[in-house]
Amino acid sequence: MADVRSAPTPHNVRVRVLVTSDHWGELSASEATTAIVVGWQERAPFVDIDALPFSAGGRGFVAALDDAIGGSRVAVAASSATWADVLVSNGCTYVEAAQVCPGGDSTGLGTVIDNVLHRGARRIVVGVGDIDGVDGGRGLIEAIGRSADLATALAAARERLSDVELTVAYDNERTLLGLQGACAAAVESLGWDPRVAQEAEAAMGRYADHVRRLLPVRRDLISGKEHRLDREPGAGAGGGIAFGLAALGGRLLAGASCVADVVGLRHRVGAADLVVVGTQTFDWRCLGEHPVSTVVRAAAAEARPTVVLAEHVEVGRRETMSLGASAAYSVIDPMSRRQPPAPSELRGSLQALARRVAGTWTPRPHGDVG
């Protein structure tokens, strides 16, 4: 997304604001960021705004990166009837799992990776998040390895990717198994019955154990204990798709940190006087590996104030300040009983919130009556 510039004030006073947001429900990261920019400039037309849509690896990953760094968008087949929108930029291919994994089946993602390998890709970053099912990445292993037999497919897929730099940009730190794992999380996130989740957990455990026995043993250099891939933070992201990619040699990396590096977040924060970060729900999850915490910490490192705009704010002032943000503002007053706005109204509500907050954080320069 191009920078939005305002006309100079009579006194040539310029305040530089970095505006960044991930997606808000049905609003893409680009749409949410634009809504904040428009609202802010309605109240403060004298500021310079750098607009930066952001992503942690889930839905909108490719579009956000395209807005930030540009490149070539390429349609790559995921099946005979579906295609993935892939970004090729600076010698790297960016793939978004959420586009091609209906019901959590990762077969289409494997087909996309297989096809970009045929196109000569040697650096691949896969954004993993916002997946509505759990398959542990088995579908993609079988698709790349071209076999329904797990042992055969895993060996073949690892061989095909042996000279490829594969990065897995995950959107949450879930492990594959356990109370904080992919199947347990599906009870809340996907509405699974707890008994179904328990059965899926048992099956996933057998699958993970099978994969572990097929892979070369890795041990901790200090303790000598076996390195368990299923216990790695992020392995359970995308219903375990991250685990499947890691089993093929992929490096697990927090998606927000990965995107921050790619888009030059630290440089863009350093060029701003104020940072505004949007997220639909500002809650305890934002305090861990998340776009909000990533942006806020980058701003704190450059001694730049940050304000958070959200539809819902579910953490207190103490948590907000301890994270490093100066303030947080919500579309929905937590003390009111007003219903959340419909998706069609959310853009306008976010724009109005930005307009209101802009008056506090970027007041009109002294002497400017225009």
Short mmCIF file of the C-alpha atoms (twelve columns), coordinates in Angstrom:
data_MODEL
# 
_entry.id   MODEL 
# 
loop_
_atom_site.group_PDB 
_atom_site.id 
_atom_site.type_symbol 
_atom_site.label_atom_id 
_atom_site.label_alt_id 
_atom_site.label_comp_id 
_atom_site.label_asym_id 
_atom_site.label_seq_id 
_atom_site.Cartn_x 
_atom_site.Cartn_y 
_atom_site.Cartn_z 
_atom_site.pdbx_PDB_model_num 
ATOM 1   C CA . MET A 1   0.000   0.000   0.000   1 
ATOM 2   C CA . ALA A 2   1.372   3.392   -0.953  1 
ATOM 3   C CA . ASP A 3   2.016   6.045   1.672   1 
ATOM 4   C CA . VAL A 4   -0.785  8.534   2.163   1 
ATOM 5   C CA . ARG A 5   0.544   12.103  2.231   1 
ATOM 6   C CA . SER A 6   -1.171  15.287  3.337   1 
ATOM 7   C CA . ALA A 7   -0.610  18.872  2.251   1 
ATOM 8   C CA . PRO A 8   1.902   20.862  4.328   1 
ATOM 9   C CA . THR A 9   0.619   23.155  7.021   1 
ATOM 10  C CA . PRO A 10  1.390   26.902  6.905   1 
ATOM 11  C CA . HIS A 11  4.192   26.346  9.403   1 
ATOM 12  C CA . ASN A 12  5.397   23.166  7.686   1 
ATOM 13  C CA . VAL A 13  4.910   21.181  10.883  1 
ATOM 14  C CA . ARG A 14  4.891   17.505  9.986   1 
ATOM 15  C CA . VAL A 15  3.931   14.699  12.317  1 
ATOM 16  C CA . ARG A 16  4.718   11.248  10.974  1 
ATOM 17  C CA . VAL A 17  2.340   8.435   11.895  1 
ATOM 18  C CA . LEU A 18  2.810   4.743   11.121  1 
ATOM 19  C CA . VAL A 19  -0.565  2.979   10.846  1 
ATOM 20  C CA . THR A 20  -0.600  -0.813  10.812  1 
ATOM 21  C CA . SER A 21  -3.258  -3.462  11.365  1 
ATOM 22  C CA . ASP A 22  -3.948  -7.132  10.863  1 
ATOM 23  C CA . HIS A 23  -7.355  -8.268  9.602   1 
ATOM 24  C CA . TRP A 24  -10.571 -7.514  11.499  1 
ATOM 25  C CA . GLY A 25  -12.900 -10.437 10.865  1 
ATOM 26  C CA . GLU A 26  -14.100 -10.017 7.287   1 
ATOM 27  C CA . LEU A 27  -12.077 -6.828  6.864   1 
ATOM 28  C CA . SER A 28  -8.681  -7.613  5.355   1 
ATOM 29  C CA . ALA A 29  -5.539  -6.121  6.857   1 
ATOM 30  C CA . SER A 30  -5.431  -3.665  3.961   1 
ATOM 31  C CA . GLU A 31  -9.074  -2.637  4.464   1 
ATOM 32  C CA . ALA A 32  -8.650  -2.227  8.227   1 
ATOM 33  C CA . THR A 33  -5.466  -0.208  7.791   1 
ATOM 34  C CA . THR A 34  -7.128  2.005   5.189   1 
ATOM 35  C CA . ALA A 35  -10.112 2.631   7.482   1 
ATOM 36  C CA . ILE A 36  -7.759  3.853   10.216  1 
ATOM 37  C CA . VAL A 37  -5.840  6.040   7.754   1 
ATOM 38  C CA . VAL A 38  -9.009  7.638   6.368   1 
ATOM 39  C CA . GLY A 39  -10.448 8.327   9.817   1 
ATOM 40  C CA . TRP A 40  -7.158  9.710   11.109  1 
ATOM 41  C CA . GLN A 41  -6.714  12.088  8.187   1 
ATOM 42  C CA . GLU A 42  -10.284 13.319  8.431   1 
ATOM 43  C CA . ARG A 43  -9.356  14.688  11.863  1 
ATOM 44  C CA . ALA A 44  -5.662  15.417  11.218  1 
ATOM 45  C CA . PRO A 45  -5.086  16.148  7.510   1 
ATOM 46  C CA . PHE A 46  -1.751  17.793  8.321   1 
ATOM 47  C CA . VAL A 47  0.052   14.520  9.220   1 
ATOM 48  C CA . ASP A 48  2.166   12.197  7.090   1 
ATOM 49  C CA . ILE A 49  0.876   8.632   7.268   1 
ATOM 50  C CA . ASP A 50  2.780   5.479   6.381   1 
ATOM 51  C CA . ALA A 51  0.215   2.676   5.924   1 
ATOM 52  C CA . LEU A 52  1.425   -0.870  6.630   1 
ATOM 53  C CA . PRO A 53  -1.053  -3.784  6.534   1 
ATOM 54  C CA . PHE A 54  0.278   -6.576  8.751   1 
ATOM 55  C CA . SER A 55  -0.183  -10.324 9.179   1 
ATOM 56  C CA . ALA A 56  0.918   -13.103 11.495  1 
ATOM 57  C CA . GLY A 57  0.646   -15.776 8.800   1 
ATOM 58  C CA . GLY A 58  -3.098  -16.346 8.647   1 
ATOM 59  C CA . ARG A 59  -5.705  -15.115 6.206   1 
ATOM 60  C CA . GLY A 60  -4.425  -12.145 4.206   1 
ATOM 61  C CA . PHE A 61  -0.739  -13.064 4.614   1 
ATOM 62  C CA . VAL A 62  0.085   -12.780 0.904   1 
ATOM 63  C CA . ALA A 63  -1.948  -9.605  0.338   1 
ATOM 64  C CA . ALA A 64  -0.354  -7.855  3.322   1 
ATOM 65  C CA . LEU A 65  3.147   -8.686  2.109   1 
ATOM 66  C CA . ASP A 66  2.307   -7.581  -1.422  1 
ATOM 67  C CA . ASP A 67  1.098   -4.227  -0.081  1 
ATOM 68  C CA . ALA A 68  4.304   -3.826  1.923   1 
ATOM 69  C CA . ILE A 69  7.065   -5.101  -0.378  1 
ATOM 70  C CA . GLY A 70  5.459   -5.695  -3.787  1 
ATOM 71  C CA . GLY A 71  6.411   -8.436  -6.202  1 
ATOM 72  C CA . SER A 72  4.618   -10.669 -8.683  1 
ATOM 73  C CA . ARG A 73  1.313   -12.329 -7.815  1 
ATOM 74  C CA . VAL A 74  1.080   -15.764 -9.428  1 
ATOM 75  C CA . ALA A 75  -1.893  -18.143 -9.563  1 
ATOM 76  C CA . VAL A 76  -0.716  -21.657 -8.674  1 
ATOM 77  C CA . ALA A 77  -2.947  -24.728 -8.883  1 
ATOM 78  C CA . ALA A 78  -3.994  -26.357 -5.607  1 
ATOM 79  C CA . SER A 79  -6.298  -28.843 -7.341  1 
ATOM 80  C CA . SER A 80  -8.060  -29.185 -10.674 1 
ATOM 81  C CA . ALA A 81  -10.569 -26.560 -9.563  1 
ATOM 82  C CA . THR A 82  -8.785  -24.307 -7.041  1 
ATOM 83  C CA . TRP A 83  -5.828  -21.963 -7.184  1 
ATOM 84  C CA . ALA A 84  -3.608  -20.216 -4.668  1 
ATOM 85  C CA . ASP A 85  -2.575  -16.593 -4.972  1 
ATOM 86  C CA . VAL A 86  1.192   -16.759 -4.406  1 
ATOM 87  C CA . LEU A 87  3.618   -13.839 -4.082  1 
ATOM 88  C CA . VAL A 88  7.112   -13.974 -5.559  1 
ATOM 89  C CA . SER A 89  9.344   -11.171 -4.294  1 
ATOM 90  C CA . ASN A 90  13.122  -10.753 -4.003  1 
ATOM 91  C CA . GLY A 91  13.770  -14.394 -4.831  1 
ATOM 92  C CA . CYS A 92  11.323  -15.721 -2.234  1 
ATOM 93  C CA . THR A 93  7.947   -17.395 -2.757  1 
ATOM 94  C CA . TYR A 94  5.241   -16.618 -0.188  1 
ATOM 95  C CA . VAL A 95  2.347   -19.067 0.185   1 
ATOM 96  C CA . GLU A 96  -0.766  -18.677 2.346   1 
ATOM 97  C CA . ALA A 97  -2.120  -21.939 3.765   1 
ATOM 98  C CA . ALA A 98  -5.531  -20.454 4.596   1 
ATOM 99  C CA . GLN A 99  -6.321  -20.063 0.898   1 
ATOM 100 C CA . VAL A 100 -6.135  -23.757 0.039   1 
ATOM 101 C CA . CYS A 101 -6.929  -25.899 3.102   1 
ATOM 102 C CA . PRO A 102 -10.729 -26.319 3.202   1 
ATOM 103 C CA . GLY A 103 -11.839 -28.127 6.327   1 
ATOM 104 C CA . GLY A 104 -8.230  -28.319 7.450   1 
ATOM 105 C CA . ASP A 105 -7.188  -30.684 4.636   1 
ATOM 106 C CA . SER A 106 -3.636  -29.660 3.754   1 
ATOM 107 C CA . THR A 107 -3.479  -31.639 0.492   1 
ATOM 108 C CA . GLY A 108 -4.046  -28.507 -1.591  1 
ATOM 109 C CA . LEU A 109 -1.199  -26.736 0.194   1 
ATOM 110 C CA . GLY A 110 1.087   -29.649 -0.616  1 
ATOM 111 C CA . THR A 111 0.066   -29.439 -4.261  1 
ATOM 112 C CA . VAL A 112 0.841   -25.712 -4.319  1 
ATOM 113 C CA . ILE A 113 4.278   -26.297 -2.782  1 
ATOM 114 C CA . ASP A 114 4.895   -29.109 -5.273  1 
ATOM 115 C CA . ASN A 115 4.011   -26.763 -8.132  1 
ATOM 116 C CA . VAL A 116 6.189   -23.874 -6.941  1 
ATOM 117 C CA . LEU A 117 9.077   -26.329 -6.623  1 
ATOM 118 C CA . HIS A 118 8.520   -27.208 -10.278 1 
ATOM 119 C CA . ARG A 119 8.724   -23.478 -11.018 1 
ATOM 120 C CA . GLY A 120 12.180  -23.402 -9.456  1 
ATOM 121 C CA . ALA A 121 11.426  -21.956 -6.005  1 
ATOM 122 C CA . ARG A 122 14.334  -22.360 -3.596  1 
ATOM 123 C CA . ARG A 123 13.166  -20.055 -0.804  1 
ATOM 124 C CA . ILE A 124 9.612   -20.600 0.385   1 
ATOM 125 C CA . VAL A 125 7.767   -18.986 3.284   1 
ATOM 126 C CA . VAL A 126 4.412   -20.534 4.183   1 
ATOM 127 C CA . GLY A 127 2.014   -18.495 6.307   1 
ATOM 128 C CA . VAL A 128 0.079   -20.865 8.585   1 
ATOM 129 C CA . GLY A 129 -3.061  -19.781 10.425  1 
ATOM 130 C CA . ASP A 130 -6.851  -19.389 10.228  1 
ATOM 131 C CA . ILE A 131 -7.386  -23.047 9.274   1 
ATOM 132 C CA . ASP A 132 -10.802 -24.575 9.996   1 
ATOM 133 C CA . GLY A 133 -9.721  -28.145 10.678  1 
ATOM 134 C CA . VAL A 134 -6.951  -30.415 11.932  1 
ATOM 135 C CA . ASP A 135 -4.899  -32.839 9.822   1 
ATOM 136 C CA . GLY A 136 -1.396  -32.476 11.258  1 
ATOM 137 C CA . GLY A 137 -0.001  -31.704 7.826   1 
ATOM 138 C CA . ARG A 138 -0.395  -35.284 6.621   1 
ATOM 139 C CA . GLY A 139 -2.203  -34.203 3.462   1 
ATOM 140 C CA . LEU A 140 0.628   -31.937 2.361   1 
ATOM 141 C CA . ILE A 141 3.279   -34.590 3.082   1 
ATOM 142 C CA . GLU A 142 1.432   -37.109 0.915   1 
ATOM 143 C CA . ALA A 143 0.887   -34.532 -1.844  1 
ATOM 144 C CA . ILE A 144 4.542   -33.479 -2.042  1 
ATOM 145 C CA . GLY A 145 5.789   -37.052 -1.575  1 
ATOM 146 C CA . ARG A 146 3.199   -38.369 -4.053  1 
ATOM 147 C CA . SER A 147 2.238   -41.390 -2.014  1 
ATOM 148 C CA . ALA A 148 -0.542  -42.380 0.377   1 
ATOM 149 C CA . ASP A 149 1.998   -44.345 2.408   1 
ATOM 150 C CA . LEU A 150 3.334   -42.002 5.085   1 
ATOM 151 C CA . ALA A 151 6.841   -43.481 5.239   1 
ATOM 152 C CA . THR A 152 7.272   -43.349 1.471   1 
ATOM 153 C CA . ALA A 153 5.763   -39.868 1.188   1 
ATOM 154 C CA . LEU A 154 7.797   -38.405 4.050   1 
ATOM 155 C CA . ALA A 155 11.099  -39.667 2.655   1 
ATOM 156 C CA . ALA A 156 10.296  -38.462 -0.870  1 
ATOM 157 C CA . ALA A 157 9.032   -35.060 0.273   1 
ATOM 158 C CA . ARG A 158 12.083  -34.460 2.467   1 
ATOM 159 C CA . GLU A 159 14.315  -35.325 -0.460  1 
ATOM 160 C CA . ARG A 160 12.475  -32.891 -2.736  1 
ATOM 161 C CA . LEU A 161 12.886  -30.107 -0.188  1 
ATOM 162 C CA . SER A 162 16.449  -30.945 0.843   1 
ATOM 163 C CA . ASP A 163 17.975  -27.971 -1.007  1 
ATOM 164 C CA . VAL A 164 15.100  -25.573 -0.306  1 
ATOM 165 C CA . GLU A 165 15.011  -22.952 2.457   1 
ATOM 166 C CA . LEU A 166 11.545  -23.523 3.926   1 
ATOM 167 C CA . THR A 167 10.182  -21.216 6.621   1 
ATOM 168 C CA . VAL A 168 6.913   -21.790 8.470   1 
ATOM 169 C CA . ALA A 169 5.405   -18.483 9.633   1 
ATOM 170 C CA . TYR A 170 2.906   -19.590 12.292  1 
ATOM 171 C CA . ASP A 171 0.207   -17.371 13.774  1 
ATOM 172 C CA . ASN A 172 0.081   -18.942 17.258  1 
ATOM 173 C CA . GLU A 173 2.388   -20.871 19.566  1 
ATOM 174 C CA . ARG A 174 0.263   -23.989 20.068  1 
ATOM 175 C CA . THR A 175 2.067   -27.290 20.321  1 
ATOM 176 C CA . LEU A 176 0.694   -30.203 18.320  1 
ATOM 177 C CA . LEU A 177 -0.547  -32.249 21.280  1 
ATOM 178 C CA . GLY A 178 -1.747  -31.727 24.833  1 
ATOM 179 C CA . LEU A 179 -4.047  -29.321 26.625  1 
ATOM 180 C CA . GLN A 180 -2.653  -26.410 24.614  1 
ATOM 181 C CA . GLY A 181 -2.470  -28.401 21.376  1 
ATOM 182 C CA . ALA A 182 -4.262  -28.281 18.049  1 
ATOM 183 C CA . CYS A 183 -7.077  -30.723 18.884  1 
ATOM 184 C CA . ALA A 184 -7.792  -29.230 22.309  1 
ATOM 185 C CA . ALA A 185 -7.939  -25.747 20.788  1 
ATOM 186 C CA . ALA A 186 -10.502 -26.942 18.229  1 
ATOM 187 C CA . VAL A 187 -13.111 -27.249 20.988  1 
ATOM 188 C CA . GLU A 188 -13.206 -23.476 21.362  1 
ATOM 189 C CA . SER A 189 -12.047 -22.286 17.953  1 
ATOM 190 C CA . LEU A 190 -13.978 -24.763 15.777  1 
ATOM 191 C CA . GLY A 191 -16.792 -25.802 18.112  1 
ATOM 192 C CA . TRP A 192 -15.721 -29.430 18.362  1 
ATOM 193 C CA . ASP A 193 -17.393 -31.707 20.887  1 
ATOM 194 C CA . PRO A 194 -14.848 -32.521 23.639  1 
ATOM 195 C CA . ARG A 195 -15.211 -36.253 22.942  1 
ATOM 196 C CA . VAL A 196 -14.444 -35.692 19.267  1 
ATOM 197 C CA . ALA A 197 -11.398 -33.662 20.266  1 
ATOM 198 C CA . GLN A 198 -10.188 -36.466 22.555  1 
ATOM 199 C CA . GLU A 199 -10.512 -39.028 19.767  1 
ATOM 200 C CA . ALA A 200 -8.709  -36.717 17.346  1 
ATOM 201 C CA . GLU A 201 -5.977  -36.137 19.948  1 
ATOM 202 C CA . ALA A 202 -5.392  -39.882 20.272  1 
ATOM 203 C CA . ALA A 203 -5.186  -40.287 16.491  1 
ATOM 204 C CA . MET A 204 -2.882  -37.280 16.226  1 
ATOM 205 C CA . GLY A 205 -0.630  -38.742 18.900  1 
ATOM 206 C CA . ARG A 206 -0.278  -41.972 16.927  1 
ATOM 207 C CA . TYR A 207 0.451   -40.017 13.759  1 
ATOM 208 C CA . ALA A 208 3.047   -37.805 15.477  1 
ATOM 209 C CA . ASP A 209 4.737   -40.867 16.978  1 
ATOM 210 C CA . HIS A 210 4.872   -42.496 13.535  1 
ATOM 211 C CA . VAL A 211 6.463   -39.379 12.042  1 
ATOM 212 C CA . ARG A 212 8.940   -39.176 14.934  1 
ATOM 213 C CA . ARG A 213 10.107  -42.751 14.320  1 
ATOM 214 C CA . LEU A 214 10.592  -42.020 10.615  1 
ATOM 215 C CA . LEU A 215 12.730  -38.918 11.170  1 
ATOM 216 C CA . PRO A 216 16.411  -38.843 12.148  1 
ATOM 217 C CA . VAL A 217 16.793  -38.521 15.908  1 
ATOM 218 C CA . ARG A 218 17.843  -35.077 17.090  1 
ATOM 219 C CA . ARG A 219 19.069  -34.579 20.630  1 
ATOM 220 C CA . ASP A 220 19.552  -31.561 22.854  1 
ATOM 221 C CA . LEU A 221 23.262  -30.770 23.056  1 
ATOM 222 C CA . ILE A 222 23.109  -30.084 26.794  1 
ATOM 223 C CA . SER A 223 20.603  -32.576 28.204  1 
ATOM 224 C CA . GLY A 224 20.975  -35.280 25.572  1 
ATOM 225 C CA . LYS A 225 17.196  -35.674 25.465  1 
ATOM 226 C CA . GLU A 226 15.447  -36.328 22.186  1 
ATOM 227 C CA . HIS A 227 14.210  -33.209 20.435  1 
ATOM 228 C CA . ARG A 228 10.430  -33.616 20.030  1 
ATOM 229 C CA . LEU A 229 9.082   -31.740 17.027  1 
ATOM 230 C CA . ASP A 230 5.475   -32.086 18.210  1 
ATOM 231 C CA . ARG A 231 6.360   -30.147 21.369  1 
ATOM 232 C CA . GLU A 232 7.834   -27.178 19.533  1 
ATOM 233 C CA . PRO A 233 5.961   -23.865 19.988  1 
ATOM 234 C CA . GLY A 234 3.954   -23.278 16.827  1 
ATOM 235 C CA . ALA A 235 3.878   -26.930 15.713  1 
ATOM 236 C CA . GLY A 236 0.113   -27.041 16.291  1 
ATOM 237 C CA . ALA A 237 -0.609  -23.915 14.238  1 
ATOM 238 C CA . GLY A 238 -3.022  -24.348 11.361  1 
ATOM 239 C CA . GLY A 239 -4.394  -27.577 12.783  1 
ATOM 240 C CA . GLY A 240 -0.896  -29.047 12.831  1 
ATOM 241 C CA . ILE A 241 0.039   -27.987 9.301   1 
ATOM 242 C CA . ALA A 242 3.089   -26.328 10.848  1 
ATOM 243 C CA . PHE A 243 4.123   -29.708 12.273  1 
ATOM 244 C CA . GLY A 244 3.886   -31.332 8.843   1 
ATOM 245 C CA . LEU A 245 6.014   -28.628 7.249   1 
ATOM 246 C CA . ALA A 246 8.554   -28.815 10.073  1 
ATOM 247 C CA . ALA A 247 8.789   -32.585 9.541   1 
ATOM 248 C CA . LEU A 248 9.884   -31.792 5.980   1 
ATOM 249 C CA . GLY A 249 12.704  -29.604 7.267   1 
ATOM 250 C CA . GLY A 250 10.840  -26.320 7.635   1 
ATOM 251 C CA . ARG A 251 12.017  -23.805 10.230  1 
ATOM 252 C CA . LEU A 252 9.270   -22.753 12.626  1 
ATOM 253 C CA . LEU A 253 9.150   -18.987 13.103  1 
ATOM 254 C CA . ALA A 254 6.541   -16.729 14.703  1 
ATOM 255 C CA . GLY A 255 4.647   -15.205 11.789  1 
ATOM 256 C CA . ALA A 256 4.542   -11.695 13.219  1 
ATOM 257 C CA . SER A 257 8.324   -11.671 13.661  1 
ATOM 258 C CA . CYS A 258 8.816   -13.085 10.174  1 
ATOM 259 C CA . VAL A 259 6.624   -10.417 8.582   1 
ATOM 260 C CA . ALA A 260 8.284   -7.689  10.663  1 
ATOM 261 C CA . ASP A 261 11.668  -8.648  9.233   1 
ATOM 262 C CA . VAL A 262 10.397  -8.869  5.653   1 
ATOM 263 C CA . VAL A 263 8.644   -5.477  5.662   1 
ATOM 264 C CA . GLY A 264 11.391  -3.624  7.538   1 
ATOM 265 C CA . LEU A 265 9.204   -2.838  10.535  1 
ATOM 266 C CA . ARG A 266 12.003  -1.458  12.699  1 
ATOM 267 C CA . HIS A 267 13.041  1.051   10.025  1 
ATOM 268 C CA . ARG A 268 9.456   2.170   9.442   1 
ATOM 269 C CA . VAL A 269 8.833   2.540   13.164  1 
ATOM 270 C CA . GLY A 270 12.024  4.564   13.512  1 
ATOM 271 C CA . ALA A 271 10.853  6.961   10.804  1 
ATOM 272 C CA . ALA A 272 7.590   7.687   12.659  1 
ATOM 273 C CA . ASP A 273 6.736   9.981   15.562  1 
ATOM 274 C CA . LEU A 274 3.694   7.912   16.558  1 
ATOM 275 C CA . VAL A 275 2.669   4.317   15.879  1 
ATOM 276 C CA . VAL A 276 -0.982  3.274   15.623  1 
ATOM 277 C CA . VAL A 277 -1.694  -0.462  15.604  1 
ATOM 278 C CA . GLY A 278 -5.094  -2.025  14.970  1 
ATOM 279 C CA . THR A 279 -6.392  -5.452  15.936  1 
ATOM 280 C CA . GLN A 280 -9.931  -6.745  16.244  1 
ATOM 281 C CA . THR A 281 -9.595  -7.996  19.821  1 
ATOM 282 C CA . PHE A 282 -6.933  -6.682  22.180  1 
ATOM 283 C CA . ASP A 283 -6.752  -9.470  24.762  1 
ATOM 284 C CA . TRP A 284 -4.215  -11.667 26.566  1 
ATOM 285 C CA . ARG A 285 -3.218  -13.339 23.292  1 
ATOM 286 C CA . CYS A 286 -1.814  -10.021 22.078  1 
ATOM 287 C CA . LEU A 287 0.720   -10.107 24.906  1 
ATOM 288 C CA . GLY A 288 2.541   -13.100 23.381  1 
ATOM 289 C CA . GLU A 289 3.725   -13.613 19.796  1 
ATOM 290 C CA . HIS A 290 1.196   -11.432 17.996  1 
ATOM 291 C CA . PRO A 291 1.188   -8.524  15.518  1 
ATOM 292 C CA . VAL A 292 0.276   -6.091  18.309  1 
ATOM 293 C CA . SER A 293 3.105   -7.106  20.637  1 
ATOM 294 C CA . THR A 294 5.561   -7.263  17.738  1 
ATOM 295 C CA . VAL A 295 4.755   -3.720  16.624  1 
ATOM 296 C CA . VAL A 296 4.582   -2.302  20.158  1 
ATOM 297 C CA . ARG A 297 7.946   -3.773  21.133  1 
ATOM 298 C CA . ALA A 298 9.551   -2.507  17.941  1 
ATOM 299 C CA . ALA A 299 8.201   0.953   18.735  1 
ATOM 300 C CA . ALA A 300 9.395   0.770   22.337  1 
ATOM 301 C CA . ALA A 301 12.893  -0.126  21.130  1 
ATOM 302 C CA . GLU A 302 12.890  3.097   19.106  1 
ATOM 303 C CA . ALA A 303 11.275  5.117   21.943  1 
ATOM 304 C CA . ARG A 304 8.136   5.750   19.892  1 
ATOM 305 C CA . PRO A 305 4.706   5.962   21.551  1 
ATOM 306 C CA . THR A 306 2.118   3.431   20.402  1 
ATOM 307 C CA . VAL A 307 -1.663  3.433   20.640  1 
ATOM 308 C CA . VAL A 308 -3.848  0.385   20.020  1 
ATOM 309 C CA . LEU A 309 -7.230  0.533   18.276  1 
ATOM 310 C CA . ALA A 310 -9.508  -2.485  18.643  1 
ATOM 311 C CA . GLU A 311 -13.117 -3.517  18.356  1 
ATOM 312 C CA . HIS A 312 -12.844 -5.021  21.836  1 
ATOM 313 C CA . VAL A 313 -10.287 -4.223  24.555  1 
ATOM 314 C CA . GLU A 314 -10.160 -7.031  27.111  1 
ATOM 315 C CA . VAL A 315 -6.950  -6.189  28.973  1 
ATOM 316 C CA . GLY A 316 -6.514  -3.463  31.548  1 
ATOM 317 C CA . ARG A 317 -4.344  -0.391  31.596  1 
ATOM 318 C CA . ARG A 318 -1.655  -2.215  33.592  1 
ATOM 319 C CA . GLU A 319 -1.268  -4.919  30.910  1 
ATOM 320 C CA . THR A 320 -1.368  -2.309  28.168  1 
ATOM 321 C CA . MET A 321 1.400   -0.295  29.796  1 
ATOM 322 C CA . SER A 322 3.507   -3.366  30.642  1 
ATOM 323 C CA . LEU A 323 3.403   -4.376  26.978  1 
ATOM 324 C CA . GLY A 324 4.776   -0.948  26.097  1 
ATOM 325 C CA . ALA A 325 1.696   0.682   24.572  1 
ATOM 326 C CA . SER A 326 0.662   4.139   25.720  1 
ATOM 327 C CA . ALA A 327 -3.095  3.604   25.424  1 
ATOM 328 C CA . ALA A 328 -5.775  1.341   23.965  1 
ATOM 329 C CA . TYR A 329 -9.138  2.420   22.538  1 
ATOM 330 C CA . SER A 330 -12.124 0.283   21.587  1 
ATOM 331 C CA . VAL A 331 -15.028 0.542   19.189  1 
ATOM 332 C CA . ILE A 332 -17.203 -1.171  21.802  1 
ATOM 333 C CA . ASP A 333 -17.357 0.376   25.270  1 
ATOM 334 C CA . PRO A 334 -16.743 -2.586  27.624  1 
ATOM 335 C CA . MET A 335 -19.212 -1.067  30.126  1 
ATOM 336 C CA . SER A 336 -22.027 -0.746  27.600  1 
ATOM 337 C CA . ARG A 337 -24.477 -3.395  26.466  1 
ATOM 338 C CA . ARG A 338 -24.457 -2.282  22.872  1 
ATOM 339 C CA . GLN A 339 -24.181 -5.118  20.393  1 
ATOM 340 C CA . PRO A 340 -21.000 -5.316  18.293  1 
ATOM 341 C CA . PRO A 341 -21.387 -3.723  14.859  1 
ATOM 342 C CA . ALA A 342 -22.271 -5.955  11.934  1 
ATOM 343 C CA . PRO A 343 -19.354 -6.729  9.600   1 
ATOM 344 C CA . SER A 344 -20.795 -4.257  7.106   1 
ATOM 345 C CA . GLU A 345 -20.632 -1.534  9.775   1 
ATOM 346 C CA . LEU A 346 -17.206 -2.404  11.149  1 
ATOM 347 C CA . ARG A 347 -15.259 -0.357  8.614   1 
ATOM 348 C CA . GLY A 348 -17.213 2.782   9.494   1 
ATOM 349 C CA . SER A 349 -16.903 2.110   13.225  1 
ATOM 350 C CA . LEU A 350 -13.136 1.709   12.951  1 
ATOM 351 C CA . GLN A 351 -12.869 4.852   10.849  1 
ATOM 352 C CA . ALA A 352 -14.874 6.800   13.441  1 
ATOM 353 C CA . LEU A 353 -12.679 5.490   16.278  1 
ATOM 354 C CA . ALA A 354 -9.528  6.557   14.434  1 
ATOM 355 C CA . ARG A 355 -11.008 10.006  13.835  1 
ATOM 356 C CA . ARG A 356 -11.742 10.408  17.540  1 
ATOM 357 C CA . VAL A 357 -8.331  9.192   18.732  1 
ATOM 358 C CA . ALA A 358 -6.484  11.342  16.184  1 
ATOM 359 C CA . GLY A 359 -7.776  14.450  17.917  1 
ATOM 360 C CA . THR A 360 -6.003  13.389  21.107  1 
ATOM 361 C CA . TRP A 361 -2.716  12.159  19.689  1 
ATOM 362 C CA . THR A 362 -2.166  14.481  16.732  1 
ATOM 363 C CA . PRO A 363 -3.853  17.789  17.611  1 
ATOM 364 C CA . ARG A 364 -3.734  20.616  15.105  1 
ATOM 365 C CA . PRO A 365 -0.375  22.448  15.245  1 
ATOM 366 C CA . HIS A 366 -0.376  25.699  17.198  1 
ATOM 367 C CA . GLY A 367 -1.169  28.613  14.929  1 
ATOM 368 C CA . ASP A 368 -2.734  26.480  12.168  1 
ATOM 369 C CA . VAL A 369 -6.321  27.628  11.771  1 
ATOM 370 C CA . GLY A 370 -6.826  26.047  8.330   1 
# 
